[in-house]
Tab-separated table of C-alpha atoms in Angstrom:
chain	number	residue	atom	x	y	z
A	1	MET	CA	134.757	35.320	168.063
A	2	LYS	CA	132.286	36.213	165.313
A	3	ASN	CA	134.220	35.459	162.145
A	4	PHE	CA	132.112	33.043	160.167
A	5	SER	CA	128.582	33.892	159.126
A	6	THR	CA	127.041	33.135	155.596
A	7	VAL	CA	127.327	35.649	152.779
A	8	GLY	CA	124.415	37.988	152.226
A	9	ALA	CA	120.988	38.048	153.814
A	10	ARG	CA	119.989	34.937	151.882
A	11	LEU	CA	123.161	32.957	152.353
A	12	LEU	CA	121.938	31.230	155.427
A	13	ILE	CA	122.643	28.389	157.802
A	14	ALA	CA	121.471	24.824	158.050
A	15	THR	CA	119.216	23.109	160.529
A	16	LEU	CA	119.650	19.491	161.436
A	17	ILE	CA	118.512	16.939	158.898
A	18	SER	CA	119.854	13.442	159.561
A	19	GLY	CA	121.310	12.003	156.357
A	20	ALA	CA	122.275	8.433	155.617
A	21	GLY	CA	125.045	9.672	153.365
A	22	ALA	CA	126.650	11.899	155.974
A	23	ALA	CA	130.303	11.331	156.773
A	24	SER	CA	131.050	10.459	160.372
A	25	ALA	CA	132.722	12.986	162.636
A	26	GLN	CA	135.441	10.489	163.410
A	27	THR	CA	136.443	9.934	159.773
A	28	MET	CA	136.737	13.707	159.286
A	29	ASN	CA	138.758	14.161	162.470
A	30	CYS	CA	136.036	16.397	163.942
A	31	GLU	CA	136.642	16.037	167.657
A	32	PHE	CA	134.372	17.635	170.236
A	33	ARG	CA	135.970	20.012	172.716
A	34	PRO	CA	136.630	18.446	176.137
A	35	ASN	CA	134.624	21.248	177.786
A	36	ALA	CA	131.789	21.286	175.203
A	37	PRO	CA	128.453	22.337	176.757
A	38	ASP	CA	125.338	20.170	176.667
A	39	GLN	CA	123.398	22.787	174.731
A	40	HIS	CA	123.425	26.333	173.395
A	41	VAL	CA	120.452	28.660	172.937
A	42	VAL	CA	120.822	30.560	169.652
A	43	VAL	CA	120.665	34.339	170.102
A	44	LYS	CA	120.710	37.203	167.631
A	45	GLY	CA	124.278	37.946	166.589
A	46	ASP	CA	125.405	34.314	166.764
A	47	THR	CA	127.137	32.834	163.741
A	48	LEU	CA	127.275	29.192	162.820
A	49	TRP	CA	131.042	29.260	163.109
A	50	ASP	CA	130.740	30.624	166.662
A	51	ILE	CA	128.106	28.088	167.657
A	52	SER	CA	130.061	25.166	166.244
A	53	GLY	CA	133.221	26.459	167.900
A	54	LYS	CA	131.583	26.022	171.302
A	55	PHE	CA	131.323	22.286	170.625
A	56	LEU	CA	134.083	21.439	168.105
A	57	GLU	CA	137.849	21.726	167.979
A	58	ARG	CA	137.518	22.643	164.297
A	59	PRO	CA	134.344	24.718	163.769
A	60	TRP	CA	134.243	24.155	159.986
A	61	CYS	CA	133.522	20.454	160.640
A	62	TRP	CA	129.911	21.217	161.553
A	63	PRO	CA	128.211	19.631	158.483
A	64	GLN	CA	129.586	16.234	159.534
A	65	VAL	CA	128.482	16.404	163.156
A	66	TRP	CA	125.083	17.788	162.180
A	67	GLY	CA	124.583	14.637	160.118
A	68	MET	CA	124.141	16.426	156.793
A	69	ASN	CA	124.556	14.589	153.512
A	70	ARG	CA	126.068	16.150	150.412
A	71	GLU	CA	122.783	17.331	148.914
A	72	GLU	CA	121.746	18.987	152.176
A	73	ILE	CA	125.109	20.745	152.320
A	74	ARG	CA	124.469	22.154	148.840
A	75	ASN	CA	120.944	23.277	149.831
A	76	PRO	CA	121.024	24.059	153.562
A	77	HIS	CA	118.103	25.262	155.590
A	78	TRP	CA	118.185	27.802	158.378
A	79	ILE	CA	118.823	28.279	162.091
A	80	TYR	CA	117.004	31.036	163.964
A	81	PRO	CA	117.423	32.797	167.320
A	82	GLY	CA	115.523	30.997	170.057
A	83	GLN	CA	116.293	27.536	168.739
A	84	ILE	CA	118.519	25.231	170.788
A	85	VAL	CA	121.616	23.367	169.652
A	86	TYR	CA	121.920	20.214	171.715
A	87	LEU	CA	124.969	17.928	171.971
A	88	ASP	CA	123.911	14.295	171.641
A	89	ARG	CA	127.007	12.781	173.226
A	90	ALA	CA	125.900	9.183	172.706
A	91	ALA	CA	125.465	9.616	168.952
A	92	GLY	CA	128.346	12.082	168.534
A	93	ARG	CA	126.011	14.541	166.806
A	94	LEU	CA	124.688	18.060	167.202
A	95	ARG	CA	120.903	18.273	167.183
A	96	LEU	CA	118.595	21.205	166.648
A	97	GLY	CA	115.552	21.466	168.921
A	98	LYS	CA	113.226	23.906	170.611
A	99	ARG	CA	112.005	24.180	174.168
A	100	VAL	CA	108.763	22.401	174.935
A	101	GLY	CA	106.252	24.478	176.900
A	102	ASP	CA	107.238	27.640	178.734
A	103	GLY	CA	110.924	26.900	179.034
A	104	SER	CA	110.883	25.237	182.437
A	105	GLY	CA	113.352	22.434	182.820
A	106	ALA	CA	116.201	24.377	181.245
A	107	GLY	CA	119.222	22.192	180.981
A	108	ASP	CA	117.108	19.011	180.993
A	109	PRO	CA	117.472	17.231	177.619
A	110	SER	CA	114.050	15.652	178.130
A	111	ALA	CA	112.533	19.139	177.874
A	112	LEU	CA	113.807	19.490	174.307
A	113	ARG	CA	111.874	18.479	171.220
A	114	LEU	CA	114.477	17.306	168.705
A	115	SER	CA	113.306	17.190	165.114
A	116	PRO	CA	114.204	18.418	161.641
A	117	GLN	CA	112.889	21.971	161.316
A	118	LEU	CA	112.435	23.779	158.038
A	119	ARG	CA	111.446	27.394	158.241
A	120	THR	CA	110.699	29.532	155.207
A	121	GLU	CA	108.593	32.425	156.454
A	122	GLY	CA	110.130	35.887	156.431
A	123	LEU	CA	112.585	34.884	153.681
A	124	GLY	CA	115.182	34.196	156.324
A	125	LYS	CA	115.781	37.797	157.312
A	126	ASP	CA	116.215	36.825	160.972
A	127	ALA	CA	118.272	33.709	160.323
A	128	VAL	CA	121.748	33.229	161.736
A	129	GLN	CA	124.453	34.133	159.229
A	130	SER	CA	127.760	32.457	158.487
A	131	ILE	CA	130.310	35.042	157.176
A	132	PRO	CA	130.013	38.812	157.714
A	133	THR	CA	128.497	40.070	154.472
A	134	GLY	CA	130.803	43.064	154.240
A	135	ASP	CA	133.964	40.949	154.194
A	136	ILE	CA	133.431	39.304	150.828
A	137	GLU	CA	130.345	40.859	149.237
A	138	PRO	CA	132.418	43.239	147.054
A	139	PHE	CA	134.301	40.235	145.648
A	140	LEU	CA	131.256	38.231	144.558
A	141	THR	CA	130.271	39.983	141.326
A	142	GLN	CA	133.422	41.870	140.360
A	143	PRO	CA	135.663	40.189	137.742
A	144	LEU	CA	138.862	40.063	139.855
A	145	ILE	CA	140.497	37.369	137.700
A	146	ILE	CA	140.678	37.229	133.903
A	147	GLU	CA	141.576	33.824	132.467
A	148	ASP	CA	142.363	32.508	128.973
A	149	ASP	CA	140.985	34.704	126.173
A	150	GLU	CA	138.331	36.573	128.150
A	151	LEU	CA	139.985	39.884	127.228
A	152	LYS	CA	139.969	39.102	123.523
A	153	ASN	CA	137.598	41.384	121.588
A	154	ALA	CA	136.088	42.859	124.785
A	155	PRO	CA	134.119	46.098	124.171
A	156	ARG	CA	136.114	49.157	125.191
A	157	ILE	CA	135.552	52.807	125.996
A	158	ILE	CA	136.840	54.908	123.100
A	159	ALA	CA	135.764	58.352	124.292
A	160	ALA	CA	134.373	60.161	127.315
A	161	GLN	CA	131.719	62.849	127.485
A	162	GLU	CA	132.880	65.962	125.638
A	163	GLY	CA	135.501	67.867	127.571
A	164	HIS	CA	136.097	65.046	130.070
A	165	VAL	CA	139.216	62.911	130.446
A	166	PHE	CA	137.701	60.614	133.078
A	167	LEU	CA	134.133	59.533	133.655
A	168	GLY	CA	131.998	59.905	136.753
A	169	LYS	CA	128.513	58.809	137.729
A	170	ASP	CA	125.724	59.679	135.232
A	171	GLU	CA	128.185	60.841	132.567
A	172	LYS	CA	128.168	59.514	128.994
A	173	ALA	CA	130.672	56.971	127.699
A	174	TYR	CA	131.143	55.931	124.081
A	175	VAL	CA	131.894	52.263	123.543
A	176	ARG	CA	133.011	50.240	120.537
A	177	GLY	CA	132.726	46.463	120.273
A	178	ASP	CA	130.287	43.561	120.167
A	179	LEU	CA	127.887	43.821	123.131
A	180	LYS	CA	126.427	40.349	122.429
A	181	GLY	CA	123.014	41.520	123.479
A	182	GLY	CA	124.127	42.871	126.838
A	183	THR	CA	122.868	46.098	128.356
A	184	SER	CA	124.636	46.142	131.741
A	185	PHE	CA	128.428	45.961	131.927
A	186	GLN	CA	131.252	46.141	134.420
A	187	VAL	CA	134.247	48.297	133.585
A	188	PHE	CA	137.724	47.110	134.471
A	189	ARG	CA	141.351	47.726	133.750
A	190	PRO	CA	143.746	44.786	133.320
A	191	GLY	CA	146.293	44.509	136.115
A	192	LYS	CA	149.420	42.506	136.667
A	193	PRO	CA	149.707	38.854	135.624
A	194	LEU	CA	149.429	36.303	138.419
A	195	LYS	CA	152.172	33.676	138.497
A	196	ASP	CA	152.040	30.284	140.116
A	197	PRO	CA	154.580	30.509	142.983
A	198	VAL	CA	155.656	26.919	142.281
A	199	THR	CA	155.792	26.647	138.448
A	200	LYS	CA	156.244	30.397	137.799
A	201	ALA	CA	153.751	30.063	134.903
A	202	VAL	CA	151.170	32.820	134.371
A	203	ILE	CA	147.790	31.403	135.443
A	204	GLY	CA	145.634	34.527	135.209
A	205	GLN	CA	145.513	38.278	135.300
A	206	GLU	CA	144.100	40.531	137.957
A	207	ALA	CA	141.406	42.969	136.910
A	208	PHE	CA	140.838	46.274	138.677
A	209	TYR	CA	137.105	46.905	138.995
A	210	LEU	CA	136.180	50.495	138.129
A	211	GLY	CA	132.382	50.592	138.066
A	212	THR	CA	129.373	49.820	135.876
A	213	LEU	CA	127.857	51.133	132.645
A	214	LYS	CA	124.257	50.990	131.391
A	215	LEU	CA	123.370	51.001	127.695
A	216	VAL	CA	121.514	54.109	126.528
A	217	ALA	CA	121.531	53.646	122.752
A	218	LEU	CA	122.910	51.043	120.377
A	219	ALA	CA	125.088	52.137	117.491
A	220	LYS	CA	122.991	53.424	114.617
A	221	ALA	CA	123.326	52.257	111.040
A	222	GLY	CA	126.702	53.263	109.654
A	223	SER	CA	128.227	53.697	113.133
A	224	GLU	CA	130.083	51.297	115.435
A	225	VAL	CA	129.770	53.394	118.581
A	226	HIS	CA	127.285	52.630	121.382
A	227	THR	CA	126.237	55.211	123.957
A	228	PHE	CA	126.340	54.339	127.682
A	229	THR	CA	125.961	56.158	130.973
A	230	VAL	CA	127.983	55.511	134.124
A	231	ALA	CA	125.730	53.768	136.639
A	232	THR	CA	128.327	53.435	139.401
A	233	ALA	CA	131.914	54.643	139.651
A	234	LYS	CA	134.238	53.051	142.181
A	235	GLU	CA	137.369	54.432	140.486
A	236	GLU	CA	137.943	56.852	137.620
A	237	MET	CA	137.368	55.233	134.232
A	238	GLY	CA	138.205	56.466	130.780
A	239	LYS	CA	139.433	55.787	127.278
A	240	GLY	CA	140.805	52.275	126.786
A	241	ASP	CA	139.089	50.654	129.764
A	242	LEU	CA	137.349	47.375	128.974
A	243	LEU	CA	133.811	46.060	129.497
A	244	MET	CA	132.493	42.695	130.648
A	245	GLN	CA	128.841	41.761	130.987
A	246	ALA	CA	127.737	41.983	134.608
A	247	PRO	CA	127.050	38.499	136.011
A	248	PRO	CA	123.781	37.778	137.811
A	249	THR	CA	123.797	38.455	141.539
A	250	PRO	CA	124.921	35.210	143.200
A	251	LEU	CA	122.388	33.440	145.375
A	252	GLN	CA	124.177	30.565	147.038
A	253	ASN	CA	124.340	28.978	150.445
A	254	TYR	CA	127.949	28.797	151.543
A	255	VAL	CA	128.438	25.760	153.719
A	256	PRO	CA	131.979	24.782	154.808
A	257	HIS	CA	133.176	21.356	153.685
A	258	PRO	CA	136.438	19.647	152.722
A	259	PRO	CA	137.278	19.560	148.988
A	260	GLU	CA	136.005	16.515	147.114
A	261	ARG	CA	139.594	15.464	146.412
A	262	GLN	CA	142.995	16.197	147.875
A	263	VAL	CA	144.148	19.757	147.178
A	264	ASP	CA	147.670	21.062	147.661
A	265	ALA	CA	147.866	24.755	146.810
A	266	ALA	CA	149.918	27.867	147.476
A	267	VAL	CA	148.965	31.482	148.170
A	268	VAL	CA	149.458	33.472	144.947
A	269	ALA	CA	148.546	36.981	146.043
A	270	ILE	CA	147.013	38.987	148.873
A	271	TYR	CA	144.222	41.300	147.813
A	272	GLY	CA	145.251	44.935	148.010
A	273	GLY	CA	148.889	44.312	147.154
A	274	VAL	CA	150.099	43.997	150.751
A	275	THR	CA	152.743	41.467	151.805
A	276	HIS	CA	150.957	39.940	154.802
A	277	ALA	CA	147.312	39.057	155.492
A	278	GLY	CA	145.405	38.522	158.721
A	279	GLN	CA	141.958	37.589	159.969
A	280	ASN	CA	139.099	38.164	157.480
A	281	GLN	CA	141.405	39.253	154.645
A	282	VAL	CA	141.186	37.842	151.125
A	283	VAL	CA	143.904	35.882	149.328
A	284	SER	CA	144.073	34.014	146.015
A	285	ILE	CA	145.513	30.506	145.598
A	286	ASN	CA	146.793	28.595	142.567
A	287	ARG	CA	144.033	25.976	142.444
A	288	GLY	CA	140.466	26.191	141.135
A	289	LYS	CA	137.529	24.292	139.637
A	290	LEU	CA	139.757	22.008	137.597
A	291	ASP	CA	141.554	20.966	140.788
A	292	GLY	CA	138.422	19.951	142.705
A	293	LEU	CA	137.638	23.168	144.562
A	294	ASP	CA	134.129	24.571	144.823
A	295	ILE	CA	132.422	27.305	146.803
A	296	GLY	CA	132.540	26.543	150.516
A	297	SER	CA	135.672	24.378	150.384
A	298	VAL	CA	137.840	24.800	153.489
A	299	LEU	CA	141.630	24.466	153.386
A	300	GLN	CA	144.214	24.597	156.149
A	301	LEU	CA	146.901	27.266	155.893
A	302	TYR	CA	150.522	26.550	156.740
A	303	HIS	CA	153.777	28.439	156.783
A	304	LYS	CA	156.032	26.390	154.547
A	305	GLY	CA	158.791	24.756	156.562
A	306	LYS	CA	162.252	26.125	155.810
A	307	THR	CA	165.210	24.009	154.788
A	308	VAL	CA	168.026	24.264	157.333
A	309	THR	CA	171.483	22.832	157.756
A	310	ASP	CA	171.910	20.016	160.270
A	311	PRO	CA	175.330	20.637	161.869
A	312	GLY	CA	175.299	17.259	163.622
A	313	ALA	CA	174.671	15.108	160.525
A	314	SER	CA	177.379	13.315	158.588
A	315	LYS	CA	179.050	15.552	156.013
A	316	GLY	CA	180.031	12.650	153.770
A	317	TRP	CA	183.268	12.149	151.895
A	318	HIS	CA	186.111	14.392	153.000
A	319	ASN	CA	183.717	16.130	155.393
A	320	LEU	CA	182.680	18.524	152.590
A	321	GLY	CA	178.927	17.879	152.515
A	322	ASN	CA	176.256	20.293	153.649
A	323	PRO	CA	173.472	18.084	155.093
A	324	GLN	CA	170.094	19.827	155.045
A	325	VAL	CA	166.645	18.944	156.313
A	326	LYS	CA	163.211	20.495	155.753
A	327	LEU	CA	161.332	21.645	158.845
A	328	PRO	CA	157.632	20.714	159.193
A	329	ASP	CA	154.995	23.062	157.792
A	330	GLU	CA	153.372	25.031	160.649
A	331	GLU	CA	149.570	25.412	160.621
A	332	VAL	CA	148.480	29.048	160.967
A	333	GLY	CA	144.767	29.082	160.137
A	334	SER	CA	141.909	28.097	157.837
A	335	LEU	CA	140.898	29.394	154.408
A	336	PHE	CA	137.238	29.506	153.325
A	337	ILE	CA	136.876	29.433	149.515
A	338	PHE	CA	134.086	31.743	148.319
A	339	ARG	CA	134.837	32.306	144.623
A	340	VAL	CA	136.310	29.818	142.177
A	341	PHE	CA	137.790	30.233	138.701
A	342	LYS	CA	139.323	27.494	136.542
A	343	HIS	CA	142.866	27.739	137.909
A	344	ILE	CA	142.562	30.294	140.729
A	345	SER	CA	140.317	30.672	143.783
A	346	TYR	CA	139.641	33.426	146.295
A	347	GLY	CA	139.389	32.624	149.986
A	348	LEU	CA	138.697	34.386	153.274
A	349	ILE	CA	141.245	33.772	156.041
A	350	MET	CA	139.711	32.297	159.194
A	351	GLN	CA	141.094	31.677	162.699
A	352	VAL	CA	144.565	32.876	161.785
A	353	THR	CA	147.287	32.645	164.434
A	354	ALA	CA	150.091	34.249	162.404
A	355	PRO	CA	150.251	36.533	159.338
A	356	VAL	CA	149.757	34.762	155.993
A	357	GLU	CA	152.320	35.380	153.237
A	358	VAL	CA	152.540	34.756	149.487
A	359	GLY	CA	153.879	31.224	149.008
A	360	ASP	CA	152.236	29.828	152.139
A	361	VAL	CA	150.679	26.360	151.761
A	362	ALA	CA	146.904	25.777	151.541
A	363	LYS	CA	145.825	22.161	151.542
A	364	SER	CA	142.949	19.830	152.354
A	365	PRO	CA	142.205	19.403	156.066
A	366	GLU	CA	143.815	16.422	157.698
């Protein structure tokens, strides 16, 4: 099941580096599978999630059983086809090695050279990936969520090219507002407010990404209107649509790990406006940077247990009570956090066993 590879050609996987600060597999509840193999030869098309899933009950636990410390998790190295992942049963660790000689002695641990391996040539183009790039790449640089006063005084399109109601690629757009030195902008249209499913408070606003504009000419003396051209057009854009400076292209290594502190969140929305989400779909939750989440955090997803009436319990005075009890939350999958705002985060659903709904629970792994 190839559902976890790292984002983008440069968002690559880690080799083994033993770290004194690494958490033990036991403390993180990272059990090995009863039928785990002794070794696995990495081949093209493998993902780290797949490889770890051959050895572990919970594939996202791999940083612990690879013996990586926190700094190595933030700056992982790479695994390449042809290398060998070896299960060191005595130490309870996964090791990365390569075959000594011509490959004879396959299956014999003594024929493996086990050592930290850093590889930088080729800029990692052949390295094993971690999440399919297409699943979340469109979400990495588009605004998606507007928080606080980010909309206040944003530059806006005030007119389209003469005779046009909407703008398409390479057409002119006239913009008014403070560009703050920017020359490349994203165009978006504010969407519906996002409410916390628990408190009902508005915690952000969705933004519909429309495309990008490039500055052609700044406003001349006596004018407040800048001239732009449409660089890309995902949707039709026009008068009244707002501009935000395009962020730099992210270059991060996404390595799964538990949040630094306990997180108890709920699913706020499912991207695309649908009511249910499945494998490799994107959802937003009502927790973010201020709650201890960062990129690569993994949460467990649960259907919230319903409250039901217990017909066999005591009904109290005059037999008029209505005794109720809450059923346990049922685990349905994992959520990999790939973009974090102050109060909201976006995650990719992993290993789902049942459809995810708005209001479902997302919390730190047990």
